[in-house]
């Protein structure tokens, strides 16, 4: 399949048109950003590692009945995806308190939440991706009430599947971010990526709060050994069956 022009360049991926208007090509990059692109760098091999991890997780979710934009992985750092219109929401599911939840609520890092928390943020770089209430989402017409309820249930279902999957990898799924998109028929598909860039993943073999980190927090917080942490996640994820 021929690759067409670049339609969109994000912080971690470039999206290309293909000769089929319903199919796009996502080129995963080694570039890493944090704090709304105030911190920039590179994680060597991240493009192919995240693309491979996301491929495996999308295949697992598809096998569990979750509709995603994933088609296939024609190259280690490339994913063919269904063309969707992204709903401008970052849907964050949290199982354990970390990151902005601790900063904004005072909860102690590592507190187990009584039930998974679903938080919504407005996907808008200029506004700094602010937290949105359900009423604000409806006010801004980012999604309908029906879509919001569907997305919330889907995010909780995905959390259940991913928590069990990562448990098999001896990794704790602390929290993660999802994005959804609408296809031509108005069906909501899980989109974007699921990778150590978009999840907090803690190594169950480590108790030290810095050493256990296997995700982009290593880059955000200058903890070092970023590449080897991503490689370890990839090795463990790819070792698990998708069925
Ligand atoms: O920053 P915060 O603690 O709210 O992040 C929650 C989760 O969402 C983390 O796993 C983080 O990696 C992910 N996230 C993301 N992209 C963003 C914001 C958060 O992948 N723009």
mmCIF file of C-alpha atoms and ligand atoms in Angstrom:
data_model
loop_
_atom_site.group_PDB
_atom_site.id
_atom_site.type_symbol
_atom_site.label_atom_id
_atom_site.label_comp_id
_atom_site.label_asym_id
_atom_site.label_seq_id
_atom_site.Cartn_x
_atom_site.Cartn_y
_atom_site.Cartn_z
ATOM 1 C CA UNK A 1 0.000 0.000 0.000
ATOM 2 C CA UNK A 2 1.465 3.351 -1.030
ATOM 3 C CA UNK A 3 1.920 5.974 1.664
ATOM 4 C CA UNK A 4 0.433 9.377 0.889
ATOM 5 C CA UNK A 5 0.984 12.774 2.394
ATOM 6 C CA UNK A 6 1.346 13.432 6.092
ATOM 7 C CA UNK A 7 -2.072 14.491 7.399
ATOM 8 C CA UNK A 8 -1.089 15.196 10.976
ATOM 9 C CA UNK A 9 2.070 15.188 13.057
ATOM 10 C CA UNK A 10 1.585 14.677 16.773
ATOM 11 C CA UNK A 11 4.118 14.442 19.575
ATOM 12 C CA UNK A 12 4.615 10.681 19.208
ATOM 13 C CA UNK A 13 3.244 9.785 15.764
ATOM 14 C CA UNK A 14 2.867 11.000 12.182
ATOM 15 C CA UNK A 15 -0.401 10.039 10.463
ATOM 16 C CA UNK A 16 -0.189 9.477 6.691
ATOM 17 C CA UNK A 17 -2.932 9.079 4.100
ATOM 18 C CA UNK A 18 -2.898 5.869 2.040
ATOM 19 C CA UNK A 19 -4.414 5.066 -1.366
ATOM 20 C CA UNK A 20 -7.542 3.932 0.520
ATOM 21 C CA UNK A 21 -9.445 6.873 2.119
ATOM 22 C CA UNK A 22 -10.698 4.604 4.921
ATOM 23 C CA UNK A 23 -7.183 3.544 5.964
ATOM 24 C CA UNK A 24 -4.370 5.630 7.474
ATOM 25 C CA UNK A 25 -0.785 4.789 8.376
ATOM 26 C CA UNK A 26 0.548 5.729 11.816
ATOM 27 C CA UNK A 27 4.320 6.149 11.957
ATOM 28 C CA UNK A 28 5.447 5.845 15.585
ATOM 29 C CA UNK A 29 8.335 8.180 16.494
ATOM 30 C CA UNK A 30 11.228 7.960 18.960
ATOM 31 C CA UNK A 31 10.467 11.560 20.043
ATOM 32 C CA UNK A 32 9.317 11.968 23.620
ATOM 33 C CA UNK A 33 7.618 14.966 25.180
ATOM 34 C CA UNK A 34 6.251 15.673 28.644
ATOM 35 C CA UNK A 35 4.460 18.481 30.474
ATOM 36 C CA UNK A 36 2.586 19.609 27.331
ATOM 37 C CA UNK A 37 5.821 19.516 25.246
ATOM 38 C CA UNK A 38 7.794 21.759 27.626
ATOM 39 C CA UNK A 39 10.245 18.859 28.051
ATOM 40 C CA UNK A 40 11.493 17.251 24.844
ATOM 41 C CA UNK A 41 13.831 14.370 24.101
ATOM 42 C CA UNK A 42 14.232 11.046 22.362
ATOM 43 C CA UNK A 43 13.859 7.497 23.588
ATOM 44 C CA UNK A 44 15.894 5.269 21.271
ATOM 45 C CA UNK A 45 13.752 2.537 19.714
ATOM 46 C CA UNK A 46 10.544 3.885 21.289
ATOM 47 C CA UNK A 47 8.735 4.031 17.931
ATOM 48 C CA UNK A 48 9.044 0.325 17.223
ATOM 49 C CA UNK A 49 8.633 -0.696 20.873
ATOM 50 C CA UNK A 50 5.428 1.320 21.411
ATOM 51 C CA UNK A 51 4.040 0.247 18.035
ATOM 52 C CA UNK A 52 4.657 -3.427 18.895
ATOM 53 C CA UNK A 53 3.214 -3.089 22.422
ATOM 54 C CA UNK A 54 0.149 -1.192 21.136
ATOM 55 C CA UNK A 55 -0.350 -3.766 18.358
ATOM 56 C CA UNK A 56 -0.349 -6.605 20.864
ATOM 57 C CA UNK A 57 -2.724 -4.805 23.251
ATOM 58 C CA UNK A 58 -5.128 -3.830 20.445
ATOM 59 C CA UNK A 59 -5.137 -7.473 19.287
ATOM 60 C CA UNK A 60 -5.860 -8.597 22.846
ATOM 61 C CA UNK A 61 -8.717 -6.083 23.168
ATOM 62 C CA UNK A 62 -10.162 -7.030 19.763
ATOM 63 C CA UNK A 63 -10.087 -10.696 20.831
ATOM 64 C CA UNK A 64 -12.074 -9.617 23.917
ATOM 65 C CA UNK A 65 -14.731 -7.855 21.824
ATOM 66 C CA UNK A 66 -13.457 -4.241 21.954
ATOM 67 C CA UNK A 67 -13.698 -2.453 18.577
ATOM 68 C CA UNK A 68 -10.443 -0.604 17.847
ATOM 69 C CA UNK A 69 -8.938 1.312 14.920
ATOM 70 C CA UNK A 70 -6.143 -1.279 14.585
ATOM 71 C CA UNK A 71 -5.727 -3.096 11.239
ATOM 72 C CA UNK A 72 -2.155 -4.450 11.168
ATOM 73 C CA UNK A 73 1.526 -3.671 11.711
ATOM 74 C CA UNK A 74 3.266 -3.585 8.303
ATOM 75 C CA UNK A 75 6.633 -2.557 9.825
ATOM 76 C CA UNK A 76 7.959 -2.531 13.417
ATOM 77 C CA UNK A 77 7.209 1.203 13.824
ATOM 78 C CA UNK A 78 4.157 1.422 11.551
ATOM 79 C CA UNK A 79 0.501 0.625 12.183
ATOM 80 C CA UNK A 80 -2.296 0.621 9.627
ATOM 81 C CA UNK A 81 -5.418 2.036 11.227
ATOM 82 C CA UNK A 82 -9.018 2.751 10.295
ATOM 83 C CA UNK A 83 -9.663 6.438 9.593
ATOM 84 C CA UNK A 84 -11.695 7.939 12.437
ATOM 85 C CA UNK A 85 -12.597 11.410 13.636
ATOM 86 C CA UNK A 86 -10.996 11.681 17.046
ATOM 87 C CA UNK A 87 -13.310 12.772 19.873
ATOM 88 C CA UNK A 88 -11.217 15.491 21.601
ATOM 89 C CA UNK A 89 -11.229 13.808 25.013
ATOM 90 C CA UNK A 90 -8.401 12.187 26.929
ATOM 91 C CA UNK A 91 -10.106 9.452 28.917
ATOM 92 C CA UNK A 92 -7.948 8.500 31.908
ATOM 93 C CA UNK A 93 -8.695 5.386 33.966
ATOM 94 C CA UNK A 94 -7.007 5.161 37.367
ATOM 95 C CA UNK A 95 -6.659 2.138 39.674
ATOM 96 C CA UNK A 96 -3.974 3.536 41.982
ATOM 97 C CA UNK A 97 -3.329 7.160 42.923
ATOM 98 C CA UNK A 98 -0.408 8.726 41.034
ATOM 99 C CA UNK A 99 0.472 11.815 38.972
ATOM 100 C CA UNK A 100 -2.086 14.579 38.710
ATOM 101 C CA UNK A 101 -4.571 12.783 40.972
ATOM 102 C CA UNK A 102 -2.078 13.028 43.855
ATOM 103 C CA UNK A 103 -1.128 16.614 42.969
ATOM 104 C CA UNK A 104 -4.738 17.791 42.745
ATOM 105 C CA UNK A 105 -6.329 15.856 45.627
ATOM 106 C CA UNK A 106 -3.515 15.251 48.118
ATOM 107 C CA UNK A 107 -3.993 11.477 47.948
ATOM 108 C CA UNK A 108 -0.758 9.620 48.737
ATOM 109 C CA UNK A 109 1.128 8.062 45.808
ATOM 110 C CA UNK A 110 0.265 4.378 45.607
ATOM 111 C CA UNK A 111 -3.127 4.560 47.352
ATOM 112 C CA UNK A 112 -5.367 1.810 45.946
ATOM 113 C CA UNK A 113 -8.635 3.352 44.802
ATOM 114 C CA UNK A 114 -11.840 1.669 46.052
ATOM 115 C CA UNK A 115 -13.037 1.438 42.426
ATOM 116 C CA UNK A 116 -11.546 2.539 39.102
ATOM 117 C CA UNK A 117 -11.836 6.278 38.502
ATOM 118 C CA UNK A 118 -12.612 7.597 35.007
ATOM 119 C CA UNK A 119 -11.432 11.191 34.422
ATOM 120 C CA UNK A 120 -11.936 13.292 31.300
ATOM 121 C CA UNK A 121 -9.570 15.952 29.960
ATOM 122 C CA UNK A 122 -10.135 18.273 27.006
ATOM 123 C CA UNK A 123 -7.663 17.388 24.253
ATOM 124 C CA UNK A 124 -6.559 20.941 23.544
ATOM 125 C CA UNK A 125 -2.849 21.842 23.685
ATOM 126 C CA UNK A 126 -3.535 25.598 23.731
ATOM 127 C CA UNK A 127 -5.686 25.204 26.869
ATOM 128 C CA UNK A 128 -3.206 22.731 28.429
ATOM 129 C CA UNK A 129 -5.600 19.731 28.285
ATOM 130 C CA UNK A 130 -7.809 20.860 31.229
ATOM 131 C CA UNK A 131 -9.885 18.526 33.412
ATOM 132 C CA UNK A 132 -13.535 18.461 32.238
ATOM 133 C CA UNK A 133 -16.679 17.620 34.180
ATOM 134 C CA UNK A 134 -19.468 15.694 32.439
ATOM 135 C CA UNK A 135 -21.526 18.897 32.322
ATOM 136 C CA UNK A 136 -18.664 20.823 30.706
ATOM 137 C CA UNK A 137 -18.287 18.057 28.085
ATOM 138 C CA UNK A 138 -21.992 18.422 27.262
ATOM 139 C CA UNK A 139 -21.751 22.234 27.358
ATOM 140 C CA UNK A 140 -18.874 22.202 24.837
ATOM 141 C CA UNK A 141 -20.646 19.502 22.775
ATOM 142 C CA UNK A 142 -17.462 17.431 22.775
ATOM 143 C CA UNK A 143 -19.643 14.317 23.041
ATOM 144 C CA UNK A 144 -23.307 13.499 23.582
ATOM 145 C CA UNK A 145 -24.555 12.056 26.866
ATOM 146 C CA UNK A 146 -25.102 8.713 25.141
ATOM 147 C CA UNK A 147 -21.535 8.735 23.741
ATOM 148 C CA UNK A 148 -20.125 9.730 27.131
ATOM 149 C CA UNK A 149 -21.906 6.863 28.898
ATOM 150 C CA UNK A 150 -20.751 4.446 26.200
ATOM 151 C CA UNK A 151 -17.150 5.681 26.459
ATOM 152 C CA UNK A 152 -17.188 5.398 30.270
ATOM 153 C CA UNK A 153 -18.457 1.797 30.182
ATOM 154 C CA UNK A 154 -15.992 0.905 27.426
ATOM 155 C CA UNK A 155 -13.075 2.470 29.352
ATOM 156 C CA UNK A 156 -13.978 0.404 32.450
ATOM 157 C CA UNK A 157 -14.256 -2.769 30.358
ATOM 158 C CA UNK A 158 -10.861 -2.060 28.736
ATOM 159 C CA UNK A 159 -9.402 -1.461 32.210
ATOM 160 C CA UNK A 160 -10.629 -4.868 33.363
ATOM 161 C CA UNK A 161 -9.041 -6.617 30.374
ATOM 162 C CA UNK A 162 -5.748 -4.693 30.596
ATOM 163 C CA UNK A 163 -5.425 -5.072 34.379
ATOM 164 C CA UNK A 164 -5.711 -8.851 34.050
ATOM 165 C CA UNK A 165 -3.341 -8.871 31.067
ATOM 166 C CA UNK A 166 -0.649 -6.834 32.847
ATOM 167 C CA UNK A 167 -1.085 -8.958 35.971
ATOM 168 C CA UNK A 168 0.048 -11.929 33.833
ATOM 169 C CA UNK A 169 3.139 -9.827 32.976
ATOM 170 C CA UNK A 170 3.830 -9.205 36.712
ATOM 171 C CA UNK A 171 3.122 -5.519 36.037
ATOM 172 C CA UNK A 172 0.620 -3.347 37.936
ATOM 173 C CA UNK A 173 -1.533 -1.140 35.709
ATOM 174 C CA UNK A 174 -1.669 2.058 37.783
ATOM 175 C CA UNK A 175 -3.465 4.311 35.269
ATOM 176 C CA UNK A 176 -3.682 4.956 31.540
ATOM 177 C CA UNK A 177 -5.111 7.298 28.914
ATOM 178 C CA UNK A 178 -7.424 6.329 26.067
ATOM 179 C CA UNK A 179 -8.740 8.176 23.032
ATOM 180 C CA UNK A 180 -11.792 7.254 20.999
ATOM 181 C CA UNK A 181 -12.852 8.130 17.449
ATOM 182 C CA UNK A 182 -15.931 7.917 15.249
ATOM 183 C CA UNK A 183 -15.828 5.959 11.994
ATOM 184 C CA UNK A 184 -17.905 6.766 8.894
ATOM 185 C CA UNK A 185 -20.908 4.850 10.322
ATOM 186 C CA UNK A 186 -20.815 6.748 13.632
ATOM 187 C CA UNK A 187 -19.419 3.724 15.486
ATOM 188 C CA UNK A 188 -17.050 4.585 18.344
ATOM 189 C CA UNK A 189 -13.670 2.858 18.031
ATOM 190 C CA UNK A 190 -10.787 2.819 20.496
ATOM 191 C CA UNK A 191 -8.043 4.854 18.789
ATOM 192 C CA UNK A 192 -4.567 6.344 19.349
ATOM 193 C CA UNK A 193 -2.182 4.001 21.243
ATOM 194 C CA UNK A 194 -1.745 2.082 24.481
ATOM 195 C CA UNK A 195 1.924 1.971 25.452
ATOM 196 C CA UNK A 196 4.369 2.934 28.227
ATOM 197 C CA UNK A 197 3.924 6.510 26.916
ATOM 198 C CA UNK A 198 0.233 6.470 27.872
ATOM 199 C CA UNK A 199 0.145 4.122 30.888
ATOM 200 C CA UNK A 200 1.711 4.035 34.332
ATOM 201 C CA UNK A 201 3.167 0.552 34.757
ATOM 202 C CA UNK A 202 4.870 -0.666 37.928
ATOM 203 C CA UNK A 203 7.156 -3.688 38.064
ATOM 204 C CA UNK A 204 5.742 -6.025 40.733
ATOM 205 C CA UNK A 205 9.232 -7.392 41.404
ATOM 206 C CA UNK A 206 10.350 -3.988 42.750
ATOM 207 C CA UNK A 207 9.098 -2.160 45.831
ATOM 208 C CA UNK A 208 11.252 0.981 45.552
ATOM 209 C CA UNK A 209 8.968 3.771 44.224
ATOM 210 C CA UNK A 210 11.496 4.863 41.570
ATOM 211 C CA UNK A 211 12.926 1.484 40.578
ATOM 212 C CA UNK A 212 9.463 -0.037 39.961
ATOM 213 C CA UNK A 213 8.570 2.556 37.274
ATOM 214 C CA UNK A 214 8.462 1.024 33.740
ATOM 215 C CA UNK A 215 6.769 3.872 31.839
ATOM 216 C CA UNK A 216 7.199 7.462 30.633
ATOM 217 C CA UNK A 217 7.545 8.686 34.216
ATOM 218 C CA UNK A 218 11.195 7.521 33.862
ATOM 219 C CA UNK A 219 11.581 10.174 31.155
ATOM 220 C CA UNK A 220 9.362 12.798 32.849
ATOM 221 C CA UNK A 221 11.230 12.505 36.152
ATOM 222 C CA UNK A 222 14.746 11.869 34.729
ATOM 223 C CA UNK A 223 14.975 8.468 36.399
ATOM 224 C CA UNK A 224 17.262 7.041 33.654
ATOM 225 C CA UNK A 225 17.153 3.572 32.019
ATOM 226 C CA UNK A 226 14.116 4.610 29.980
ATOM 227 C CA UNK A 227 14.898 2.429 26.938
ATOM 228 C CA UNK A 228 15.523 -0.700 29.013
ATOM 229 C CA UNK A 229 12.254 -0.189 30.915
ATOM 230 C CA UNK A 230 10.281 0.080 27.657
ATOM 231 C CA UNK A 231 12.141 -2.984 26.312
ATOM 232 C CA UNK A 232 11.222 -4.938 29.447
ATOM 233 C CA UNK A 233 7.545 -4.006 29.042
ATOM 234 C CA UNK A 234 7.657 -5.077 25.380
ATOM 235 C CA UNK A 235 9.298 -8.405 26.203
ATOM 236 C CA UNK A 236 6.713 -9.232 28.872
ATOM 237 C CA UNK A 237 3.706 -8.039 26.825
ATOM 238 C CA UNK A 238 4.717 -9.907 23.659
ATOM 239 C CA UNK A 239 5.283 -13.104 25.676
ATOM 240 C CA UNK A 240 1.558 -13.244 26.555
ATOM 241 C CA UNK A 241 -1.004 -14.774 24.175
ATOM 242 C CA UNK A 242 -3.610 -12.401 22.722
ATOM 243 C CA UNK A 243 -6.448 -14.951 22.711
HETATM 244 O O1 LIG B 1 -0.900 13.266 34.277
HETATM 245 P P1 LIG B 1 -1.854 12.263 34.854
HETATM 246 O O2 LIG B 1 -1.407 11.725 36.165
HETATM 247 O O3 LIG B 1 -3.269 12.768 34.883
HETATM 248 O O4 LIG B 1 -1.836 11.035 33.817
HETATM 249 C C1 LIG B 1 -2.675 9.916 33.979
HETATM 250 C C2 LIG B 1 -2.302 8.871 32.924
HETATM 251 O O5 LIG B 1 -2.633 9.343 31.630
HETATM 252 C C3 LIG B 1 -0.811 8.507 32.886
HETATM 253 O O6 LIG B 1 -0.690 7.126 32.615
HETATM 254 C C4 LIG B 1 -0.285 9.316 31.722
HETATM 255 O O7 LIG B 1 0.817 8.694 31.100
HETATM 256 C C5 LIG B 1 -1.487 9.358 30.784
HETATM 257 N N1 LIG B 1 -1.536 10.586 29.987
HETATM 258 C C6 LIG B 1 -1.273 10.555 28.636
HETATM 259 N N2 LIG B 1 -1.320 11.698 27.892
HETATM 260 C C7 LIG B 1 -1.653 12.861 28.447
HETATM 261 C C8 LIG B 1 -1.937 12.934 29.828
HETATM 262 C C9 LIG B 1 -1.870 11.775 30.584
HETATM 263 O O8 LIG B 1 -0.984 9.488 28.083
HETATM 264 N N3 LIG B 1 -1.719 13.948 27.687
#
